Short mmCIF file of C-alpha atoms and ligand atoms in Angstrom, two decimals:
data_model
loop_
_atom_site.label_atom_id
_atom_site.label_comp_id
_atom_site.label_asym_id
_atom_site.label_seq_id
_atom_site.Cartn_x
_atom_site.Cartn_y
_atom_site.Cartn_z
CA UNK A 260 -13.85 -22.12 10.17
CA UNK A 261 -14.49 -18.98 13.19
CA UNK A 262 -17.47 -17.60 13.62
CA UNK A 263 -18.13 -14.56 15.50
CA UNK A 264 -20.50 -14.39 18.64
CA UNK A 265 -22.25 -11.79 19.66
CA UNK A 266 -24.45 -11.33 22.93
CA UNK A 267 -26.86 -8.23 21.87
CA UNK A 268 -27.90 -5.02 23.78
CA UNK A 269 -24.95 -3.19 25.68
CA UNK A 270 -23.92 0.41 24.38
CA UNK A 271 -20.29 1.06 22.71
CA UNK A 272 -18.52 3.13 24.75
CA UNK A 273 -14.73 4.55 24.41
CA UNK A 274 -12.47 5.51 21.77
CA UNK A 275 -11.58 2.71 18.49
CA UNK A 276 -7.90 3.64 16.46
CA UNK A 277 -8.76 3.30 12.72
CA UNK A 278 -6.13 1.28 10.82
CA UNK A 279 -4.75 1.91 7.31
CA UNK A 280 -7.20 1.82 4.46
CA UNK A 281 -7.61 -2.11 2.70
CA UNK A 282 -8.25 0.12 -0.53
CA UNK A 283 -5.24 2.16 -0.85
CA UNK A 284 -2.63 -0.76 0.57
CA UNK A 285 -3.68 -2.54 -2.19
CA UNK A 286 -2.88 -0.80 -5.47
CA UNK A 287 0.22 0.93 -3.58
CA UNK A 288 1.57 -2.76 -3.03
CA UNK A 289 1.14 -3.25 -6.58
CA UNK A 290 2.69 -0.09 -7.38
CA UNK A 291 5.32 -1.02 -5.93
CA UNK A 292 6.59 -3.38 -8.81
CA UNK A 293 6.69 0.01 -11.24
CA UNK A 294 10.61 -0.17 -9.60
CA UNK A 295 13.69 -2.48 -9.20
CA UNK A 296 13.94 -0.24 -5.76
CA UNK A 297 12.97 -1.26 -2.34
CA UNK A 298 9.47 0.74 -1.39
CA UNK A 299 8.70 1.16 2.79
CA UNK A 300 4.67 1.02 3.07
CA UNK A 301 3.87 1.63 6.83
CA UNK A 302 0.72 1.73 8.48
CA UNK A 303 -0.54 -1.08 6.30
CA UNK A 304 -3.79 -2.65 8.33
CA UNK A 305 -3.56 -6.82 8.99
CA UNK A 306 -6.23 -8.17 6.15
CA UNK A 307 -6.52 -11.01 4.59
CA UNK A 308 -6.56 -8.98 1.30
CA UNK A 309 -3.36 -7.44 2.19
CA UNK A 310 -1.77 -11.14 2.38
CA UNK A 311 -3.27 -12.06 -0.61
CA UNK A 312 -1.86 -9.18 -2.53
CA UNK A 313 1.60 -10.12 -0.32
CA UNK A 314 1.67 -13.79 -1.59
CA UNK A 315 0.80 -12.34 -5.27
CA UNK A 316 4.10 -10.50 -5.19
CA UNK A 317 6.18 -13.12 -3.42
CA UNK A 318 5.08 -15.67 -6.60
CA UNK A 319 6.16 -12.67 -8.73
CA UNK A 320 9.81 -13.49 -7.21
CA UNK A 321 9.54 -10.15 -5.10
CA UNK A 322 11.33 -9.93 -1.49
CA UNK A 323 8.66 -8.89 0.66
CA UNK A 324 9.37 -8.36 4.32
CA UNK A 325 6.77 -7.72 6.80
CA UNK A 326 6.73 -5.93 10.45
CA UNK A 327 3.55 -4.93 12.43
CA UNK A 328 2.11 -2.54 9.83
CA UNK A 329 4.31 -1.75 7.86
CA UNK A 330 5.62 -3.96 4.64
CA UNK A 331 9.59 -3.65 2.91
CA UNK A 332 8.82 -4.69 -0.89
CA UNK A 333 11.96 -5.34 -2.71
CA UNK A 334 11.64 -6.13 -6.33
CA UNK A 335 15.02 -6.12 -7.88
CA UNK A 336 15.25 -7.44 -11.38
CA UNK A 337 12.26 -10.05 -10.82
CA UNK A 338 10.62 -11.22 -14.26
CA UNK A 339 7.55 -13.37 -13.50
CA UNK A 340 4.10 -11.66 -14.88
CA UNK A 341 1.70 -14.29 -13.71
CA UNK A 342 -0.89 -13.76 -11.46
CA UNK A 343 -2.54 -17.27 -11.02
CA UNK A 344 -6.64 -17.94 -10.75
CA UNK A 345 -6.18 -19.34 -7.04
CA UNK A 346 -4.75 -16.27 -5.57
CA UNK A 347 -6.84 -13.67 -7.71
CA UNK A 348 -10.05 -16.29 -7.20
CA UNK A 349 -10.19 -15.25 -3.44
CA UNK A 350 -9.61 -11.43 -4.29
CA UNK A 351 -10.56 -9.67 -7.36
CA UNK A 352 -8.70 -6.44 -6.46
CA UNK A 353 -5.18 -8.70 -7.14
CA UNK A 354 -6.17 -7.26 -11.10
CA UNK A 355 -4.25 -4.07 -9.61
CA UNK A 356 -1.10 -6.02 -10.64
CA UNK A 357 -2.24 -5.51 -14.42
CA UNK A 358 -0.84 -2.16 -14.80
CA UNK A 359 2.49 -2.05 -13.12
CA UNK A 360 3.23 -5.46 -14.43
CA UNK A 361 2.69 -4.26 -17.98
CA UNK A 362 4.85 -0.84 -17.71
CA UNK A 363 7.94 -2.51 -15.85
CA UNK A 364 8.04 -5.78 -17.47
CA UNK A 365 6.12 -5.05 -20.66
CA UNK A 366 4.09 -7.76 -19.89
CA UNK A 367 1.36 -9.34 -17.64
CA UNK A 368 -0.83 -12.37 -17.34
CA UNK A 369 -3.86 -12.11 -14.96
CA UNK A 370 -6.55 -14.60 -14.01
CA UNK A 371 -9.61 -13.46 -15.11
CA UNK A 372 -11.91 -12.35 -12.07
CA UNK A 373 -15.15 -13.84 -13.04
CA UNK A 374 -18.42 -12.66 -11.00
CA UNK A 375 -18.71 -12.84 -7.08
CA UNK A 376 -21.74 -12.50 -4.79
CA UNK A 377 -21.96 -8.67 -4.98
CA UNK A 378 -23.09 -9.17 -8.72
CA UNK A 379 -20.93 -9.50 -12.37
CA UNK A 380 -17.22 -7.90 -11.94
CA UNK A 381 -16.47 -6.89 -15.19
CA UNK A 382 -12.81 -5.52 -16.47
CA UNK A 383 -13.30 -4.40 -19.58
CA UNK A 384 -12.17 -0.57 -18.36
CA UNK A 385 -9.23 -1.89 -17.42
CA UNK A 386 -8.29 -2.97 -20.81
CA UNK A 387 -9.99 -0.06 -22.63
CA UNK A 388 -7.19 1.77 -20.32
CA UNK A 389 -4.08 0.00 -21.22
CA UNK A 390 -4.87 -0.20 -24.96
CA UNK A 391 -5.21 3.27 -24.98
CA UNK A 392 -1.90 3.14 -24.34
CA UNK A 393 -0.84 0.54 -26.88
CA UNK A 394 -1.33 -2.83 -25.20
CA UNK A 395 -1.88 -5.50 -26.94
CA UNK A 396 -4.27 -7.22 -25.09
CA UNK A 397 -6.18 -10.99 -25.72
CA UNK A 398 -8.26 -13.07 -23.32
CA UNK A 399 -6.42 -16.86 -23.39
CA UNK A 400 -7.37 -19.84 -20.84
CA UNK A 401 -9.08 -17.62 -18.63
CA UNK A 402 -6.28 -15.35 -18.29
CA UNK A 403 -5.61 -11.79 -19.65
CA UNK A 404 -2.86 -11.58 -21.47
CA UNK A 405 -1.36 -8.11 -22.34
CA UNK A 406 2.18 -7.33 -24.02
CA UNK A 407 3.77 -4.10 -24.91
CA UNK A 408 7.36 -3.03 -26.10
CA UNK A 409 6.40 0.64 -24.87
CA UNK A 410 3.25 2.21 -23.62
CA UNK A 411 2.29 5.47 -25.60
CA UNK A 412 0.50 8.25 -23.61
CA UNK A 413 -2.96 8.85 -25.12
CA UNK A 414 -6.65 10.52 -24.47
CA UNK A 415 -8.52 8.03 -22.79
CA UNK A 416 -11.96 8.37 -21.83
CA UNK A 417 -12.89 5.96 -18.96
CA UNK A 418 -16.52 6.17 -17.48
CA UNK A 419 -18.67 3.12 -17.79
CA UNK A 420 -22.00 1.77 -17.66
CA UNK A 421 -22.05 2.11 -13.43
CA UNK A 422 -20.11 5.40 -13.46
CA UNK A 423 -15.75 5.74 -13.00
CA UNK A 424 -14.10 2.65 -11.95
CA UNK A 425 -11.91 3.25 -8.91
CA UNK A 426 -9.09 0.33 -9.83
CA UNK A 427 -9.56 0.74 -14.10
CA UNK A 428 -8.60 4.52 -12.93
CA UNK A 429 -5.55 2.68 -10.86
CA UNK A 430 -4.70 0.67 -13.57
CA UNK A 431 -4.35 3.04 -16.41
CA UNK A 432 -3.01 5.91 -13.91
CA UNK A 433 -0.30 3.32 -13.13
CA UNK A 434 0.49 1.93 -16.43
CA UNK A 435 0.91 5.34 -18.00
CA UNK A 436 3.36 6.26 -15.27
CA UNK A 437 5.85 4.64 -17.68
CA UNK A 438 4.46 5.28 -21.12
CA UNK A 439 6.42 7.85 -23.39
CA UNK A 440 4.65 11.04 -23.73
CA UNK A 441 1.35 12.38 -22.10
CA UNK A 442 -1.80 10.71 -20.91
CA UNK A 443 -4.72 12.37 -20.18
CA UNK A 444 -7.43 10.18 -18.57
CA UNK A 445 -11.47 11.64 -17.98
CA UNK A 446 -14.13 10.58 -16.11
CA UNK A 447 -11.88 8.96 -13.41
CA UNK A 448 -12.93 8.10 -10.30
CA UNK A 449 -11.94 10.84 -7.17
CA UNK A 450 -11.75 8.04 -4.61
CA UNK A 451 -9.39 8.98 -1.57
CA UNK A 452 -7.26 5.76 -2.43
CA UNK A 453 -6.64 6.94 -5.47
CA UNK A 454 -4.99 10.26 -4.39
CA UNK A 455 -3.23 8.22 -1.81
CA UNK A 456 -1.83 5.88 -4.65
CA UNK A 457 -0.70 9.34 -6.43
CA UNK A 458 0.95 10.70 -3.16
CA UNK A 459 2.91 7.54 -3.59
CA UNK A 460 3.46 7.47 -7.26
CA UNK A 461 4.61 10.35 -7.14
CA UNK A 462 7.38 9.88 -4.45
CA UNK A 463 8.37 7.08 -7.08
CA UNK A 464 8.97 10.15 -9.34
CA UNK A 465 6.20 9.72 -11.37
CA UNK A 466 4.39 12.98 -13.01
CA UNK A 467 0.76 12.76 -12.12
CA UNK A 468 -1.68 15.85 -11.91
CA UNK A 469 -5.51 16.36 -11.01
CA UNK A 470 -6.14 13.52 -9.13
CA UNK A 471 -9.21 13.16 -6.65
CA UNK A 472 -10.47 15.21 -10.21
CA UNK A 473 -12.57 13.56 -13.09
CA UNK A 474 -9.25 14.53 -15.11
CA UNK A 475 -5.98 13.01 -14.86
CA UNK A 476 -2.91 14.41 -16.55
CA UNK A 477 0.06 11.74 -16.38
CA UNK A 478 3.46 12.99 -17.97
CA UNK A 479 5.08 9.43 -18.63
CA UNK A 480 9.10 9.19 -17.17
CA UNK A 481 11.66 6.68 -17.99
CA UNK A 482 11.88 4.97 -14.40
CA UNK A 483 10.45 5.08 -11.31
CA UNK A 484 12.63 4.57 -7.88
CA UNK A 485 11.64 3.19 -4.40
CA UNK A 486 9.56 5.47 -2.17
CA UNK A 487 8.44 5.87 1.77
CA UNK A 488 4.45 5.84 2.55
CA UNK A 489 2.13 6.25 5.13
CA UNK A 490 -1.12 4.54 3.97
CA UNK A 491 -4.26 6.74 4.66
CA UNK A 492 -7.22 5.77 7.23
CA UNK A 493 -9.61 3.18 6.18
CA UNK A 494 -12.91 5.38 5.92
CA UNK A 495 -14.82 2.19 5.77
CA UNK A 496 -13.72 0.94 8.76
CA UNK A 497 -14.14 4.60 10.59
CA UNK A 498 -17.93 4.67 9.21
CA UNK A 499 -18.81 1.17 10.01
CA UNK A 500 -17.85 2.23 13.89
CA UNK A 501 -19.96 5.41 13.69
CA UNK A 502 -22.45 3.26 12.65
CA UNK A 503 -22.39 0.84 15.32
CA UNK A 504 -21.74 3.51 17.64
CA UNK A 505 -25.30 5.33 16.41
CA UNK A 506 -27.25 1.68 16.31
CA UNK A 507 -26.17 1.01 20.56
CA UNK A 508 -26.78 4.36 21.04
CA UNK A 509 -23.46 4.75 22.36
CA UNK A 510 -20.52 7.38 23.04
CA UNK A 511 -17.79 6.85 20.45
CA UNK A 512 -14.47 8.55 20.03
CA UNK A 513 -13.38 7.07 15.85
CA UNK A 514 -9.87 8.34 16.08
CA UNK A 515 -7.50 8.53 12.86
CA UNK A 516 -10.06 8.84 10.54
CA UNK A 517 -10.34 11.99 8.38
CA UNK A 518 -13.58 14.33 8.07
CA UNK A 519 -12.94 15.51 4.75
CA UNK A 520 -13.29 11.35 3.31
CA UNK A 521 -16.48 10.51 5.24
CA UNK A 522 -18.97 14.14 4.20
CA UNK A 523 -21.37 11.38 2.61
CA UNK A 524 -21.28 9.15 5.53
CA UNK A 525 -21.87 11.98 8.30
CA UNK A 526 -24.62 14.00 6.26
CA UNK A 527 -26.76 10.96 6.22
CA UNK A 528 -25.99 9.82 9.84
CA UNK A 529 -26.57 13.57 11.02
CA UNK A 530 -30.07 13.53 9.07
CA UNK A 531 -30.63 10.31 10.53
CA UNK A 532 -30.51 12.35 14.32
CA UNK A 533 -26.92 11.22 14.63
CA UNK A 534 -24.64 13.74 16.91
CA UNK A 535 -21.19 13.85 15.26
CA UNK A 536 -18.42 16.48 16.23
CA UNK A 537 -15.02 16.79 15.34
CA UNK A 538 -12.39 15.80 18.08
CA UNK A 539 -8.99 16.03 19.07
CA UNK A 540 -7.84 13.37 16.87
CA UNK A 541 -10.97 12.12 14.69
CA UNK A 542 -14.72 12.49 15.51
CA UNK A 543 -16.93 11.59 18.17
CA UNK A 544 -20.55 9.81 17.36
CA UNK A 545 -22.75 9.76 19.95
CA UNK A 546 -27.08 8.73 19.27
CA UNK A 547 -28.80 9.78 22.79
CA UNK A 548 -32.10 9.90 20.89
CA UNK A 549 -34.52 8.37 18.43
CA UNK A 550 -33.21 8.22 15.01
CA UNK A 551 -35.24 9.39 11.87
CA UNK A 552 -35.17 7.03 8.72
CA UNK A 553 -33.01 8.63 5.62
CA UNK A 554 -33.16 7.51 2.09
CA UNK A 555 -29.77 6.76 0.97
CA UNK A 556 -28.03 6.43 -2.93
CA UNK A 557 -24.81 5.14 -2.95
CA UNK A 558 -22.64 6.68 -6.01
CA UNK A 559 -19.16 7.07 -6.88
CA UNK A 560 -17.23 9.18 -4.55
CA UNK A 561 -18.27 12.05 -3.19
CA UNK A 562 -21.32 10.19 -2.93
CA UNK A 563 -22.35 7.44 -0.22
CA UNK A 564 -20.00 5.00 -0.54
CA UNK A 565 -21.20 1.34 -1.96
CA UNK A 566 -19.18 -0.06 0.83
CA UNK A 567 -21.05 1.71 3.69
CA UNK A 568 -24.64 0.39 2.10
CA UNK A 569 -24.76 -2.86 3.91
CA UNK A 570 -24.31 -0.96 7.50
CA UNK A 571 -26.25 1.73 6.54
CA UNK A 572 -29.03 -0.21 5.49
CA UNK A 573 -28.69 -2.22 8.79
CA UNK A 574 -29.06 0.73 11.14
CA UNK A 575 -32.31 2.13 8.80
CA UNK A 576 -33.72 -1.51 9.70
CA UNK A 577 -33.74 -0.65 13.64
CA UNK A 578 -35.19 3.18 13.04
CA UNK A 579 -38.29 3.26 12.89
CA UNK A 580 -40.01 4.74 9.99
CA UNK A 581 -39.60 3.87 6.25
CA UNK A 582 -36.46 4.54 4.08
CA UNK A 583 -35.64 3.40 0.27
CA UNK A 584 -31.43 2.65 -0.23
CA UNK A 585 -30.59 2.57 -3.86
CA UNK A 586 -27.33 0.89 -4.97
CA UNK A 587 -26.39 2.16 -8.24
CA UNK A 588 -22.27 1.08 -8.27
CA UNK A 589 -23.20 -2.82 -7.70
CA UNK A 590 -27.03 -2.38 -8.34
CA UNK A 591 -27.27 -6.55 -7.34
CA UNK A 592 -25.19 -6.04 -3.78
CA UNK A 593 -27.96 -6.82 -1.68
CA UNK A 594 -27.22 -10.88 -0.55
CA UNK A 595 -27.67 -9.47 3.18
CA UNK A 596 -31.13 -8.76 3.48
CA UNK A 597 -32.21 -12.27 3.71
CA UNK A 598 -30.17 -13.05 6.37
CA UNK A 599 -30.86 -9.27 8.32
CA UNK A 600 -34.80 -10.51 7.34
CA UNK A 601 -33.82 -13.93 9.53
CA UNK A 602 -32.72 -11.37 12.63
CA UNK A 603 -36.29 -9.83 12.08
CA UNK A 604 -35.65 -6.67 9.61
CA UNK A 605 -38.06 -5.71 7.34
CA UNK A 606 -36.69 -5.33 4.29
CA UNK A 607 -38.28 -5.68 0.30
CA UNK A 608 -36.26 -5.52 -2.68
CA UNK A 609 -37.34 -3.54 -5.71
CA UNK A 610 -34.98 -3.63 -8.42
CA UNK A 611 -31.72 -1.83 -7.52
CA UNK A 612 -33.45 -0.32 -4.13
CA UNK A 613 -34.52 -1.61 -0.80
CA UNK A 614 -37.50 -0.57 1.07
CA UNK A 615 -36.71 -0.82 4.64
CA UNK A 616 -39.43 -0.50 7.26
CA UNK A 617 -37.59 -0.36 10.59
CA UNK A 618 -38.87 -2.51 13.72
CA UNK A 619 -38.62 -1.88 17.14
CA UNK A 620 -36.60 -5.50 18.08
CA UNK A 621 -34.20 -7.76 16.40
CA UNK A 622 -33.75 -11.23 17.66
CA UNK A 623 -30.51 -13.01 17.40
CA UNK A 624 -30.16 -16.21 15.15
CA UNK A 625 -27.18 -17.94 13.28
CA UNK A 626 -26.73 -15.92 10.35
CA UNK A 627 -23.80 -16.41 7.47
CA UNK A 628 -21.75 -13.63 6.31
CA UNK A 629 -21.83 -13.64 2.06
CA UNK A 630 -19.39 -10.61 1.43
CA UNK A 631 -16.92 -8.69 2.84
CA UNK A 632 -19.56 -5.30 3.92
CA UNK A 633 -22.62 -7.74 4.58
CA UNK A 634 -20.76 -9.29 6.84
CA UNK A 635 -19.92 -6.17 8.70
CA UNK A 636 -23.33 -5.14 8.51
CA UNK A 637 -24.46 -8.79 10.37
CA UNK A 638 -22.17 -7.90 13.46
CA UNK A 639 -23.94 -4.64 13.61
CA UNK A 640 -27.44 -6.28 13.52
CA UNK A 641 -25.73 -9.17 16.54
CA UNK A 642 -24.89 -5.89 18.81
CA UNK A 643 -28.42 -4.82 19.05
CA UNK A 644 -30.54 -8.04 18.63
CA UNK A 645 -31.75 -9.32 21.91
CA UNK A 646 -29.83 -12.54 22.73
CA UNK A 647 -27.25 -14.75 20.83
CA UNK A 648 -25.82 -13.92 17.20
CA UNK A 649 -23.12 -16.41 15.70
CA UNK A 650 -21.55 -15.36 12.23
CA UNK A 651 -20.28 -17.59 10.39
CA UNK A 652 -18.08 -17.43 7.20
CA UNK A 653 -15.91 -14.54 8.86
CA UNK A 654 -13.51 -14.92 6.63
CA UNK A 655 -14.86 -12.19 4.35
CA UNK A 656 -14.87 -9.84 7.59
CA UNK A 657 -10.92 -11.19 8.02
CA UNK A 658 -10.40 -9.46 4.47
CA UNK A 659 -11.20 -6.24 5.55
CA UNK A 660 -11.85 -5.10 9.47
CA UNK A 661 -8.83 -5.99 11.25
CA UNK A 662 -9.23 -6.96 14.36
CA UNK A 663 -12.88 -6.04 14.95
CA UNK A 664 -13.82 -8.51 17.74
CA UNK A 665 -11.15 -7.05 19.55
CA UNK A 666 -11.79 -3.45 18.66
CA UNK A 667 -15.60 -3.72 19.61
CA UNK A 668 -14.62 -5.70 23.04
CA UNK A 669 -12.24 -2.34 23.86
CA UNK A 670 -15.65 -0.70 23.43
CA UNK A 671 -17.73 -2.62 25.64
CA UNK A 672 -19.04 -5.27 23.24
CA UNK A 673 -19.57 -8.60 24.05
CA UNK A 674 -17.99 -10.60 21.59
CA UNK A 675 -15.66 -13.30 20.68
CA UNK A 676 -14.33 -15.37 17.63
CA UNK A 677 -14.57 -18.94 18.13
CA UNK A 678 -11.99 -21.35 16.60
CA UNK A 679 -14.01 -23.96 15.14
C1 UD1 B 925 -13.27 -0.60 -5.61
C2 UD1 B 925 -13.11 -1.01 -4.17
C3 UD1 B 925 -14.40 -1.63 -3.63
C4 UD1 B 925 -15.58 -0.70 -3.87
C5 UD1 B 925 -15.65 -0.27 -5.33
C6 UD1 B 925 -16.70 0.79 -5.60
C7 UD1 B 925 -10.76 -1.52 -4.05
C8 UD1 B 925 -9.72 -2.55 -3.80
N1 UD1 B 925 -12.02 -1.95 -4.05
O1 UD1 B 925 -13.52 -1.82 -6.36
O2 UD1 B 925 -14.24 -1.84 -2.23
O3 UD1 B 925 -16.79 -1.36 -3.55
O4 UD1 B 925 -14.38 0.28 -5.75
O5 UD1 B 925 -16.48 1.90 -4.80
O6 UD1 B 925 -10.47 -0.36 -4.16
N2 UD1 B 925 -17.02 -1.69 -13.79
C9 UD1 B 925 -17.17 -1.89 -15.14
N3 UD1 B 925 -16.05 -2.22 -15.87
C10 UD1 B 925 -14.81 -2.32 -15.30
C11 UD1 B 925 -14.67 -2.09 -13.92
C12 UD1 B 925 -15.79 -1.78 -13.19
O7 UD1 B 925 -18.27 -1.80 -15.69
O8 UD1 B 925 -13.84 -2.60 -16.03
C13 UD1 B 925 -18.22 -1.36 -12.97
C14 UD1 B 925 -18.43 -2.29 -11.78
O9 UD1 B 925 -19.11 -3.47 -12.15
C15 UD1 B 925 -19.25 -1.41 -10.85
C16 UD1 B 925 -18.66 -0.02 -11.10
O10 UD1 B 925 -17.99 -0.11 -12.37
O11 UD1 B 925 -20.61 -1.41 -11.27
C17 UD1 B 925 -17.67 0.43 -10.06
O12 UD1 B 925 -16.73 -0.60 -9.81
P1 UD1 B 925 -15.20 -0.28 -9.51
O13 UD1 B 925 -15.05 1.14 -9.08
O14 UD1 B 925 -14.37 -0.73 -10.65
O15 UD1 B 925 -14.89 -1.25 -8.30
P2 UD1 B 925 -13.43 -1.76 -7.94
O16 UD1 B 925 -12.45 -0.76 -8.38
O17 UD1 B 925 -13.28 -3.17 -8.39
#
């Protein structure tokens, strides 16, 4: 399996192009299967994820054809439902298939999820969503198993325990698409990936108002045909760069990525002392000074993303000061502080919050990545520890930063993957 090695202490200098977002290729790939028509998806980014969701809809019998970034999906009149436990085992987003499976085919057959490392992964929003809408749905072997003749456009109220649900949103905005008659959908989430998936949707033809809203209005249609779409920028990737660029103190150009999906990210890096301006084509983060600690809560969007908590949390641990980060989306997503505590952090865990007390120093060590985020957040701590980092597991960073070792080497990094 790589690792990744890092040798700690140089600055990050230069300009870094932010790819497509993982979270919006995803459900649009999926969309995709609302159609017999051939769908054009460019400026998809080179994930693992993004394969994973490719091989899902090749076992579907789907033609998919793929070219740098961008992916040809052809369903024609394909009629497996099946989504197997050892493709949806390595990514639980491959339950986006649940919706658009059910409207085109009237039927679907998912692997259950289960848990991961970032705490229990429940679904049951997902089905509250397509019964709504008339599906019958059971749990069998360890799959779901949900069958309708024709979705029915209903009221739907979908908030849960831990706020909206970005995919159950996906899910029920996608399966309604198709039903007869009008859905109307509150307490959705407003995630940028979802109005991205609408953009698209509704290039398909579908009817779709008040997304990026709480309220979703979907008038169902008969069919749906092929569409053209640009995937949006990855905001995680473009605020895991500011954030290395702050923790080097360094001069960084993020190009591609938009302002108006990262307000969270750059009020608590600008509290934090951060300097971030708007440029030509994206911002530019620079950090000449001392930073400040900042208490951060991450929330649904507009909020501070969940996804940014892990490299947040790692650039608190190297300010000096005190500062409490609450996760309340995944309130157990906090496997990386023992292994940022092995680099030297400081960090205590107090129920869904962790009290950071920054040091001056980290000190390289081999560390192993657990999730996709933490993982990012571990590179971040091997560009400022003194000495030699090695990460290992990168195969959760392969599912979601393309190409960082080479993207942080453009930036005067020194870092390499090693085949092992
Ligand atoms: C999406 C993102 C993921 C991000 C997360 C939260 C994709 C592919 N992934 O994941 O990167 O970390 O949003 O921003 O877009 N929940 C339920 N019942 C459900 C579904 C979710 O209780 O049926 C809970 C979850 O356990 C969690 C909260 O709702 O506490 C939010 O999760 P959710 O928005 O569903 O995450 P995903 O859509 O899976």
């Amino acid at each position: 399996m790589d690792e990744i090695v890092i040798d700690g202490g140089g600055k990050l200098q230069g300009r870094v192009k932010i790819s497509g977002a993982k979270n919006s290729a995803l459900p649009i790939l999926a969309a995709t299967l609302l159609t017999e028509e051939t769908s054009v998806i460019e400026n998809v980014p080179h994930l693992r994820d993004v394969h994973t969701m490719v091989k899902i809809l090749r076992s579907l019998g789907v033609k998919v054809r793929m070219a740098t970034d961008r992916i040809e999906v052809s369903p024609g009149k394909f009629n497996k439902c099946v989504a197997p436990y050892k493709l949806v085992s390595t990514m639980r987003a491959s339950i986006c298939v649940l919706g658009p499976l059910l409207a085109h085919l009237g039927r679907a057959q998912i692997s259950l999820p289960g848990g991961c490392v970032i705490g229990p992964r429940p679904i049951d929003l997902h089905i509250k969503g397509i019964e709504a809408l008339g599906a019958d749905v059971k749990i069998e072997h360890g799959y779901i198993v949900a069958r309708s003749k024709q979705l029915v456009g209903s009221d739907i109220y979908l908030g849960g325990h831990f706020g909206p649900s970005v995919l159950a949103t996906a899910t029920t905005m996608m399966a309604a698409t198709l039903a007869k008659g009008k859905t109307v959908i509150e307490s959705c989430a407003c995630e940028p990936e979802l109005i991205d998936l609408a953009e698209f949707l509704r290039k398909m033809g579908a009817r779709i108002k008040g997304v990026g809203s709480p309220r979703v209005e979907v008038d169902g249609v008969e069919r749906l045909k092929g569409a053209h779409h640009t995937i949006t920028p990855d905001r995680i990737e473009a605020g895991t760069y500011m954030v290395a660029a702050a923790i080097t103190r360094g001069d960084v150009e993020v190009e591609g990525c938009r302002f108006d999906h990262l307000t969270a990210v750059i009020d608590r890096l600008q509290q934090a002392g951060v300097k971030i301006t708007k440029c030509a084509n994206g911002l530019r983060v620079r950090a000449p000074g001392k930073l400040r600690p900042v208490d951060v809560t991450t929330l649904s969007y507009p909020g501070f993303p969940t996804d940014m908590q892990a490299q947040m949390m790692m650039l608190m641990s190297v300010t000096e000061g005190i500062s409490v980060i609450t996760e309340k989306v995944f309130p157990d997503r906090f496997l990386h502080v023992s292994e940022l505590n092995r680099m030297g952090s400081h960090i205590f865990l107090e129920g869904s919050s962790a009290i950071v007390h920054g040091v001056k120093r980290l000190s390289g060590a081999p560390v192993m990545a657990s999730d996709l985020r933490a993982s990012a957040a571990l590179i971040l701590a091997g560009l400022v520890a003194e000495g030699r980092t090695d990460v290992s597991r990168v195969y959760h960073l392969d599912r979601g930063y393309e190409r960082i070792e080479d993207k942080l080497r453009a930036l005067g990094a020194k870092i390499k993957r090693v085949k092992k």
